[in-house]
Amino acid sequence: MFADLGLDAGLLPGARAAAESFGCRITPEALGAAAHDPADPVLRQFLPAAAELEDAAGFVVDPVGDLAAARTPGLLQKYAGRALLIATAACAVHCRYCFRRHFPYGEQTAARDDWQAAVDHVAAAPDLREVVLSGGDPLMLADPRLAELWERLAAVPHVVRLRLHTRMPTVVPERVTPALLALLRRPRFATSVVLHVNHAAELTPGAVAAARALRGTGVALLNQSVLLRGVNDDAGALGALSEALFAAGVVPYYLHLLDPVAGAAHFAVDEATGRTLIARLREQLPGYLVPRLVRETAGRPAKTALAC
Ligand SMILES: *Cc1c(COP(=O)(O)O)cnc(C)c1O
Ligand code: SF4
């Protein structure tokens, strides 16, 4: 990978060791959006770095209490009315700051044979109005398997909203297939798709076309970003991101403070800086293009709003 990028591995001491603990994965689309420079804001999200091996106080394996929130393997509920289903362990890219980079997917994935347990739990909880398909990335499932999961959830009358959290449409635009679009067009649920884009450069022509196609199905199309040092921690980058998202039919939803996961401390931006950045955005942009700055704290009944 380092040779492919024209980067001298000797310039990246420790990067190979970091990739052994959390494998390096990037797609041609994401690579095409990046300059071949370790400091590039797109490449920095995916390129293993020696800094991942350093211990940092407060940066832990399960930073947001995911394991305590598991109701049944692969079904996490933290908030009223909605539960998150780990539909698959796989992702097309490995984001180095991922809060689930140490997640025990082997025990927690509601994989094919276990979906029924997760769906049974949802069916037995009439207060659950929304299911969030997550992972991993739910669009790593092939269309027939995704349709199967969709149908099992559709059989639960009190589930009225379906949400997909996915990075696939921008890193693998060809994943937005006619079959996927047809599934999203089905009227059974009020459906939303929440993308994950951190920098305007990720919105390649292919990514924009994929977003527009999703938007064309009538789903609510939102984006969540993580505030990352060296990627989007300045008002110019965040403003350009919001504008590029909206031009592609996507509304900014959350800007997350980094979850303190072991191996990602070098991406951290402090809360005061985050609040200042949001104040700058408010001066530049209409309110609907300013994402809500949030932090997730284990045990809280919602993500904590810090600024919006
Ligand atoms: C973040 C999260 C959600 C979604 O929260 P919203 O505020 O509804 O976007 C749902 N379930 C879990 C477990 C989460 O971590
Ligand atoms: S796409 Fe999401 S779940 Fe997958 S590695 Fe990136 S942040 Fe983690």
Tab-separated table of C-alpha atoms and ligand atoms in Angstrom:
chain	number	residue	atom	x	y	z
A	1	MET	CA	0.000	0.000	0.000
A	2	PHE	CA	2.724	2.500	0.961
A	3	ALA	CA	4.665	1.709	-2.198
A	4	ASP	CA	1.483	2.002	-4.281
A	5	LEU	CA	0.995	5.469	-2.897
A	6	GLY	CA	4.529	6.460	-3.771
A	7	LEU	CA	5.154	6.964	-0.062
A	8	ASP	CA	8.443	5.704	1.296
A	9	ALA	CA	7.669	3.299	4.135
A	10	GLY	CA	10.851	4.550	5.772
A	11	LEU	CA	9.141	7.898	6.193
A	12	LEU	CA	6.316	6.241	8.112
A	13	PRO	CA	7.963	4.484	11.048
A	14	GLY	CA	5.515	2.328	12.972
A	15	ALA	CA	2.793	2.583	10.328
A	16	ARG	CA	3.154	-1.052	9.380
A	17	ALA	CA	2.839	-2.114	13.015
A	18	ALA	CA	-0.294	0.044	13.366
A	19	ALA	CA	-1.778	-1.698	10.323
A	20	GLU	CA	-1.252	-5.060	12.020
A	21	SER	CA	-3.606	-4.160	14.870
A	22	PHE	CA	-6.269	-2.574	12.583
A	23	GLY	CA	-5.806	-3.415	8.917
A	24	CYS	CA	-5.317	-0.782	6.259
A	25	ARG	CA	-8.316	-0.489	3.900
A	26	ILE	CA	-9.019	2.208	1.348
A	27	THR	CA	-10.982	2.199	-1.891
A	28	PRO	CA	-9.945	3.507	-5.329
A	29	GLU	CA	-12.553	6.282	-5.027
A	30	ALA	CA	-11.177	7.505	-1.701
A	31	LEU	CA	-7.615	7.175	-2.915
A	32	GLY	CA	-8.499	9.152	-6.021
A	33	ALA	CA	-9.788	11.964	-3.804
A	34	ALA	CA	-6.475	12.177	-1.927
A	35	ALA	CA	-3.120	13.731	-2.676
A	36	HIS	CA	-0.284	11.253	-2.140
A	37	ASP	CA	0.885	12.987	0.985
A	38	PRO	CA	0.436	11.585	4.523
A	39	ALA	CA	-0.808	15.026	5.615
A	40	ASP	CA	-3.562	15.086	2.993
A	41	PRO	CA	-6.921	15.470	4.805
A	42	VAL	CA	-8.474	12.501	2.997
A	43	LEU	CA	-5.478	10.159	3.127
A	44	ARG	CA	-4.881	10.970	6.807
A	45	GLN	CA	-8.226	9.326	7.641
A	46	PHE	CA	-7.140	5.973	6.213
A	47	LEU	CA	-3.337	5.798	6.366
A	48	PRO	CA	-1.982	3.825	9.342
A	49	ALA	CA	0.332	5.958	11.490
A	50	ALA	CA	2.900	5.245	14.169
A	51	ALA	CA	1.007	7.557	16.547
A	52	GLU	CA	-1.714	4.883	16.836
A	53	LEU	CA	0.631	2.752	18.929
A	54	GLU	CA	1.139	5.414	21.600
A	55	ASP	CA	-0.814	5.100	24.840
A	56	ALA	CA	-2.855	8.177	25.733
A	57	ALA	CA	-4.610	8.730	29.048
A	58	GLY	CA	-8.376	8.325	28.744
A	59	PHE	CA	-8.263	6.662	25.311
A	60	VAL	CA	-9.776	3.227	25.771
A	61	VAL	CA	-10.980	0.151	23.870
A	62	ASP	CA	-14.760	0.741	24.322
A	63	PRO	CA	-15.073	4.536	24.623
A	64	VAL	CA	-18.859	4.882	24.400
A	65	GLY	CA	-20.123	1.911	26.399
A	66	ASP	CA	-21.234	-0.138	23.394
A	67	LEU	CA	-20.908	-3.464	25.175
A	68	ALA	CA	-23.086	-2.401	28.101
A	69	ALA	CA	-25.761	-1.308	25.588
A	70	ALA	CA	-26.087	-4.708	23.845
A	71	ARG	CA	-29.622	-6.027	24.342
A	72	THR	CA	-28.942	-9.176	22.352
A	73	PRO	CA	-25.841	-9.906	20.257
A	74	GLY	CA	-25.616	-7.173	17.630
A	75	LEU	CA	-28.494	-5.003	18.884
A	76	LEU	CA	-27.435	-1.926	20.857
A	77	GLN	CA	-29.960	0.309	22.556
A	78	LYS	CA	-28.861	3.467	24.307
A	79	TYR	CA	-31.685	5.882	23.506
A	80	ALA	CA	-35.453	5.833	23.786
A	81	GLY	CA	-37.360	4.679	20.745
A	82	ARG	CA	-34.409	3.642	18.575
A	83	ALA	CA	-31.959	0.765	18.500
A	84	LEU	CA	-28.855	0.130	16.445
A	85	LEU	CA	-28.391	-3.154	14.650
A	86	ILE	CA	-24.833	-4.259	13.834
A	87	ALA	CA	-25.751	-5.730	10.463
A	88	THR	CA	-22.214	-6.733	9.498
A	89	ALA	CA	-18.658	-6.328	10.743
A	90	ALA	CA	-17.170	-5.254	7.434
A	91	CYS	CA	-16.407	-1.808	6.053
A	92	ALA	CA	-14.961	-0.850	2.669
A	93	VAL	CA	-12.497	1.501	4.348
A	94	HIS	CA	-10.860	1.452	7.751
A	95	CYS	CA	-11.039	4.911	9.289
A	96	ARG	CA	-8.119	5.136	11.665
A	97	TYR	CA	-10.167	7.070	14.258
A	98	CYS	CA	-13.082	4.576	14.221
A	99	PHE	CA	-14.676	4.245	17.671
A	100	ARG	CA	-15.406	0.596	16.900
A	101	ARG	CA	-11.836	-0.239	15.834
A	102	HIS	CA	-11.555	-2.631	18.779
A	103	PHE	CA	-15.196	-3.779	18.732
A	104	PRO	CA	-15.619	-7.546	19.266
A	105	TYR	CA	-17.606	-8.032	16.075
A	106	GLY	CA	-17.192	-11.799	16.353
A	107	GLU	CA	-19.508	-11.804	19.365
A	108	GLN	CA	-21.713	-8.846	18.488
A	109	THR	CA	-22.607	-9.059	14.820
A	110	ALA	CA	-26.244	-9.835	14.237
A	111	ALA	CA	-25.085	-12.002	11.355
A	112	ARG	CA	-27.381	-13.954	9.090
A	113	ASP	CA	-28.272	-16.632	11.613
A	114	ASP	CA	-28.633	-14.170	14.441
A	115	TRP	CA	-30.710	-11.466	12.765
A	116	GLN	CA	-33.756	-13.282	13.957
A	117	ALA	CA	-32.691	-12.847	17.591
A	118	ALA	CA	-32.205	-9.112	17.045
A	119	VAL	CA	-35.454	-8.791	15.109
A	120	ASP	CA	-37.302	-10.804	17.779
A	121	HIS	CA	-36.017	-8.383	20.386
A	122	VAL	CA	-37.231	-5.425	18.322
A	123	ALA	CA	-40.605	-7.133	17.851
A	124	ALA	CA	-40.951	-7.627	21.617
A	125	ALA	CA	-40.231	-3.942	22.354
A	126	PRO	CA	-43.211	-1.872	21.132
A	127	ASP	CA	-41.481	1.374	22.109
A	128	LEU	CA	-38.843	0.833	19.386
A	129	ARG	CA	-40.058	3.032	16.528
A	130	GLU	CA	-36.771	3.208	14.626
A	131	VAL	CA	-34.015	0.752	13.729
A	132	VAL	CA	-30.599	2.080	12.713
A	133	LEU	CA	-28.650	-0.316	10.492
A	134	SER	CA	-24.976	0.107	11.272
A	135	GLY	CA	-21.857	-1.984	11.593
A	136	GLY	CA	-19.433	-2.066	10.142
A	137	ASP	CA	-21.259	-0.751	7.129
A	138	PRO	CA	-24.699	-2.197	6.333
A	139	LEU	CA	-24.158	-1.550	2.620
A	140	MET	CA	-21.386	-4.148	2.685
A	141	LEU	CA	-24.305	-6.604	2.607
A	142	ALA	CA	-25.271	-7.675	-0.888
A	143	ASP	CA	-28.641	-6.366	-2.070
A	144	PRO	CA	-30.552	-9.662	-1.573
A	145	ARG	CA	-29.338	-9.954	2.026
A	146	LEU	CA	-30.154	-6.335	2.718
A	147	ALA	CA	-33.635	-6.882	1.277
A	148	GLU	CA	-34.046	-9.926	3.520
A	149	LEU	CA	-33.196	-7.893	6.617
A	150	TRP	CA	-35.483	-5.080	5.410
A	151	GLU	CA	-38.347	-7.561	5.045
A	152	ARG	CA	-37.869	-9.044	8.496
A	153	LEU	CA	-37.976	-5.572	10.032
A	154	ALA	CA	-40.949	-4.622	7.854
A	155	ALA	CA	-42.863	-7.470	9.497
A	156	VAL	CA	-42.658	-5.631	12.844
A	157	PRO	CA	-45.598	-3.188	12.749
A	158	HIS	CA	-44.331	-0.705	15.353
A	159	VAL	CA	-41.071	-0.031	13.481
A	160	VAL	CA	-41.966	2.992	11.366
A	161	ARG	CA	-38.542	4.479	10.684
A	162	LEU	CA	-35.487	2.819	9.174
A	163	ARG	CA	-32.085	4.478	9.100
A	164	LEU	CA	-28.849	3.405	7.420
A	165	HIS	CA	-25.506	4.681	8.671
A	166	THR	CA	-23.095	4.183	5.787
A	167	ARG	CA	-19.862	5.402	4.294
A	168	MET	CA	-20.242	3.281	1.141
A	169	PRO	CA	-21.962	5.742	-1.235
A	170	THR	CA	-18.977	8.090	-1.168
A	171	VAL	CA	-16.121	5.562	-0.960
A	172	VAL	CA	-17.717	3.000	-3.343
A	173	PRO	CA	-20.257	4.981	-5.403
A	174	GLU	CA	-21.056	1.966	-7.580
A	175	ARG	CA	-22.598	0.360	-4.478
A	176	VAL	CA	-25.615	2.578	-5.097
A	177	THR	CA	-27.199	0.011	-7.396
A	178	PRO	CA	-30.642	0.062	-9.010
A	179	ALA	CA	-31.683	-2.698	-6.569
A	180	LEU	CA	-30.648	-0.577	-3.587
A	181	LEU	CA	-32.495	2.446	-4.939
A	182	ALA	CA	-35.603	0.301	-5.474
A	183	LEU	CA	-35.409	-0.944	-1.867
A	184	LEU	CA	-35.099	2.594	-0.523
A	185	ARG	CA	-38.088	3.685	-2.611
A	186	ARG	CA	-40.378	1.147	-0.977
A	187	PRO	CA	-42.912	3.064	1.095
A	188	ARG	CA	-43.083	0.795	4.159
A	189	PHE	CA	-40.723	2.928	6.300
A	190	ALA	CA	-39.910	6.606	6.600
A	191	THR	CA	-36.285	6.040	5.634
A	192	SER	CA	-33.147	8.064	6.198
A	193	VAL	CA	-29.607	7.495	5.013
A	194	VAL	CA	-26.852	9.088	7.068
A	195	LEU	CA	-23.570	9.383	5.163
A	196	HIS	CA	-20.153	9.867	6.709
A	197	VAL	CA	-18.046	12.517	4.976
A	198	ASN	CA	-15.393	14.567	6.770
A	199	HIS	CA	-13.875	16.713	4.028
A	200	ALA	CA	-15.233	18.302	0.840
A	201	ALA	CA	-12.543	16.577	-1.239
A	202	GLU	CA	-14.303	13.242	-0.564
A	203	LEU	CA	-17.241	14.459	-2.650
A	204	THR	CA	-15.824	13.283	-5.962
A	205	PRO	CA	-18.023	13.385	-9.066
A	206	GLY	CA	-18.853	9.711	-8.446
A	207	ALA	CA	-19.765	10.360	-4.812
A	208	VAL	CA	-21.958	13.315	-5.780
A	209	ALA	CA	-23.780	11.217	-8.385
A	210	ALA	CA	-24.362	8.480	-5.792
A	211	ALA	CA	-25.710	10.999	-3.266
A	212	ARG	CA	-28.044	12.532	-5.857
A	213	ALA	CA	-29.352	9.087	-6.781
A	214	LEU	CA	-30.076	8.345	-3.110
A	215	ARG	CA	-31.786	11.696	-2.729
A	216	GLY	CA	-33.893	10.882	-5.766
A	217	THR	CA	-35.525	7.994	-3.907
A	218	GLY	CA	-37.088	10.452	-1.475
A	219	VAL	CA	-35.150	9.328	1.620
A	220	ALA	CA	-33.923	11.963	4.049
A	221	LEU	CA	-30.214	12.257	3.242
A	222	LEU	CA	-28.023	13.451	6.100
A	223	ASN	CA	-24.330	13.460	6.938
A	224	GLN	CA	-22.342	12.923	10.075
A	225	SER	CA	-18.722	13.968	10.418
A	226	VAL	CA	-16.102	13.601	13.096
A	227	LEU	CA	-14.058	16.661	14.064
A	228	LEU	CA	-10.530	15.473	13.304
A	229	ARG	CA	-7.208	17.208	13.795
A	230	GLY	CA	-5.445	17.703	10.489
A	231	VAL	CA	-8.569	16.801	8.499
A	232	ASN	CA	-11.351	19.330	9.102
A	233	ASP	CA	-10.386	21.325	12.207
A	234	ASP	CA	-10.709	24.736	10.618
A	235	ALA	CA	-13.725	26.833	9.754
A	236	GLY	CA	-12.824	27.017	6.067
A	237	ALA	CA	-12.755	23.224	5.688
A	238	LEU	CA	-15.996	22.743	7.642
A	239	GLY	CA	-17.780	25.485	5.722
A	240	ALA	CA	-16.664	24.061	2.370
A	241	LEU	CA	-17.847	20.625	3.525
A	242	SER	CA	-21.334	21.862	4.428
A	243	GLU	CA	-21.684	23.694	1.120
A	244	ALA	CA	-20.432	20.745	-0.929
A	245	LEU	CA	-22.761	18.372	0.930
A	246	PHE	CA	-25.790	20.535	0.291
A	247	ALA	CA	-24.873	20.925	-3.382
A	248	ALA	CA	-25.028	17.107	-3.539
A	249	GLY	CA	-28.429	17.009	-1.806
A	250	VAL	CA	-27.126	16.149	1.679
A	251	VAL	CA	-27.949	18.029	4.895
A	252	PRO	CA	-25.279	18.216	7.630
A	253	TYR	CA	-26.549	16.482	10.788
A	254	TYR	CA	-23.900	15.820	13.449
A	255	LEU	CA	-20.305	16.921	13.915
A	256	HIS	CA	-19.031	14.485	16.522
A	257	LEU	CA	-16.215	15.210	18.917
A	258	LEU	CA	-13.816	12.299	18.584
A	259	ASP	CA	-14.746	9.339	20.774
A	260	PRO	CA	-11.646	8.634	22.885
A	261	VAL	CA	-10.770	5.267	21.383
A	262	ALA	CA	-7.309	3.773	21.954
A	263	GLY	CA	-5.072	4.553	18.967
A	264	ALA	CA	-6.784	7.762	17.851
A	265	ALA	CA	-5.533	10.400	20.305
A	266	HIS	CA	-3.580	12.171	17.564
A	267	PHE	CA	-6.915	13.061	15.899
A	268	ALA	CA	-8.412	14.739	18.981
A	269	VAL	CA	-9.691	18.327	18.869
A	270	ASP	CA	-10.766	19.852	22.182
A	271	GLU	CA	-14.303	20.939	22.931
A	272	ALA	CA	-13.478	24.660	23.170
A	273	THR	CA	-12.002	24.601	19.658
A	274	GLY	CA	-15.084	22.761	18.438
A	275	ARG	CA	-17.395	25.402	19.898
A	276	THR	CA	-15.325	28.198	18.345
A	277	LEU	CA	-15.480	26.504	14.945
A	278	ILE	CA	-19.264	26.200	15.152
A	279	ALA	CA	-19.511	29.893	16.082
A	280	ARG	CA	-17.438	30.725	12.945
A	281	LEU	CA	-19.723	28.556	10.804
A	282	ARG	CA	-22.786	30.339	12.130
A	283	GLU	CA	-21.298	33.619	10.898
A	284	GLN	CA	-20.751	32.199	7.391
A	285	LEU	CA	-23.647	29.879	6.646
A	286	PRO	CA	-27.408	29.537	6.934
A	287	GLY	CA	-28.452	27.719	10.084
A	288	TYR	CA	-29.445	24.541	8.246
A	289	LEU	CA	-25.856	24.107	7.032
A	290	VAL	CA	-24.370	24.222	10.540
A	291	PRO	CA	-24.073	20.690	11.986
A	292	ARG	CA	-24.835	20.062	15.654
A	293	LEU	CA	-21.602	19.606	17.587
A	294	VAL	CA	-22.134	16.591	19.857
A	295	ARG	CA	-20.250	14.335	22.189
A	296	GLU	CA	-21.282	10.836	23.147
A	297	THR	CA	-20.893	9.952	26.807
A	298	ALA	CA	-21.666	6.422	27.965
A	299	GLY	CA	-24.848	6.227	30.013
A	300	ARG	CA	-26.386	9.528	28.822
A	301	PRO	CA	-29.925	9.388	27.357
A	302	ALA	CA	-28.856	11.160	24.142
A	303	LYS	CA	-25.752	12.491	22.478
A	304	THR	CA	-24.801	15.672	24.319
A	305	ALA	CA	-25.295	18.828	22.247
A	306	LEU	CA	-22.358	21.205	22.704
A	307	ALA	CA	-23.177	23.808	20.068
A	308	CYS	CA	-25.549	24.225	17.183
B	1	LIG	C1	-25.750	7.568	17.946
B	1	LIG	C2	-26.655	6.433	18.201
B	1	LIG	C3	-27.982	6.455	17.756
B	1	LIG	C4	-28.545	7.597	16.966
B	1	LIG	O1	-28.679	8.749	17.729
B	1	LIG	P1	-29.547	9.949	17.117
B	1	LIG	O2	-29.342	11.060	18.081
B	1	LIG	O3	-30.938	9.452	17.008
B	1	LIG	O4	-28.980	10.240	15.760
B	1	LIG	C5	-28.808	5.395	18.063
B	1	LIG	N1	-28.359	4.337	18.774
B	1	LIG	C6	-27.093	4.286	19.220
B	1	LIG	C7	-26.673	3.101	20.004
B	1	LIG	C8	-26.193	5.320	18.940
B	1	LIG	O5	-24.929	5.234	19.358
B	2	SF4	S1	-16.856	3.378	7.946
B	2	SF4	FE1	-17.619	3.828	10.025
B	2	SF4	S2	-17.628	1.821	11.115
B	2	SF4	FE2	-16.354	1.586	9.243
B	2	SF4	S3	-14.218	2.009	9.914
B	2	SF4	FE3	-15.098	3.974	9.166
B	2	SF4	S4	-15.940	4.984	11.016
B	2	SF4	FE4	-15.627	2.776	11.508
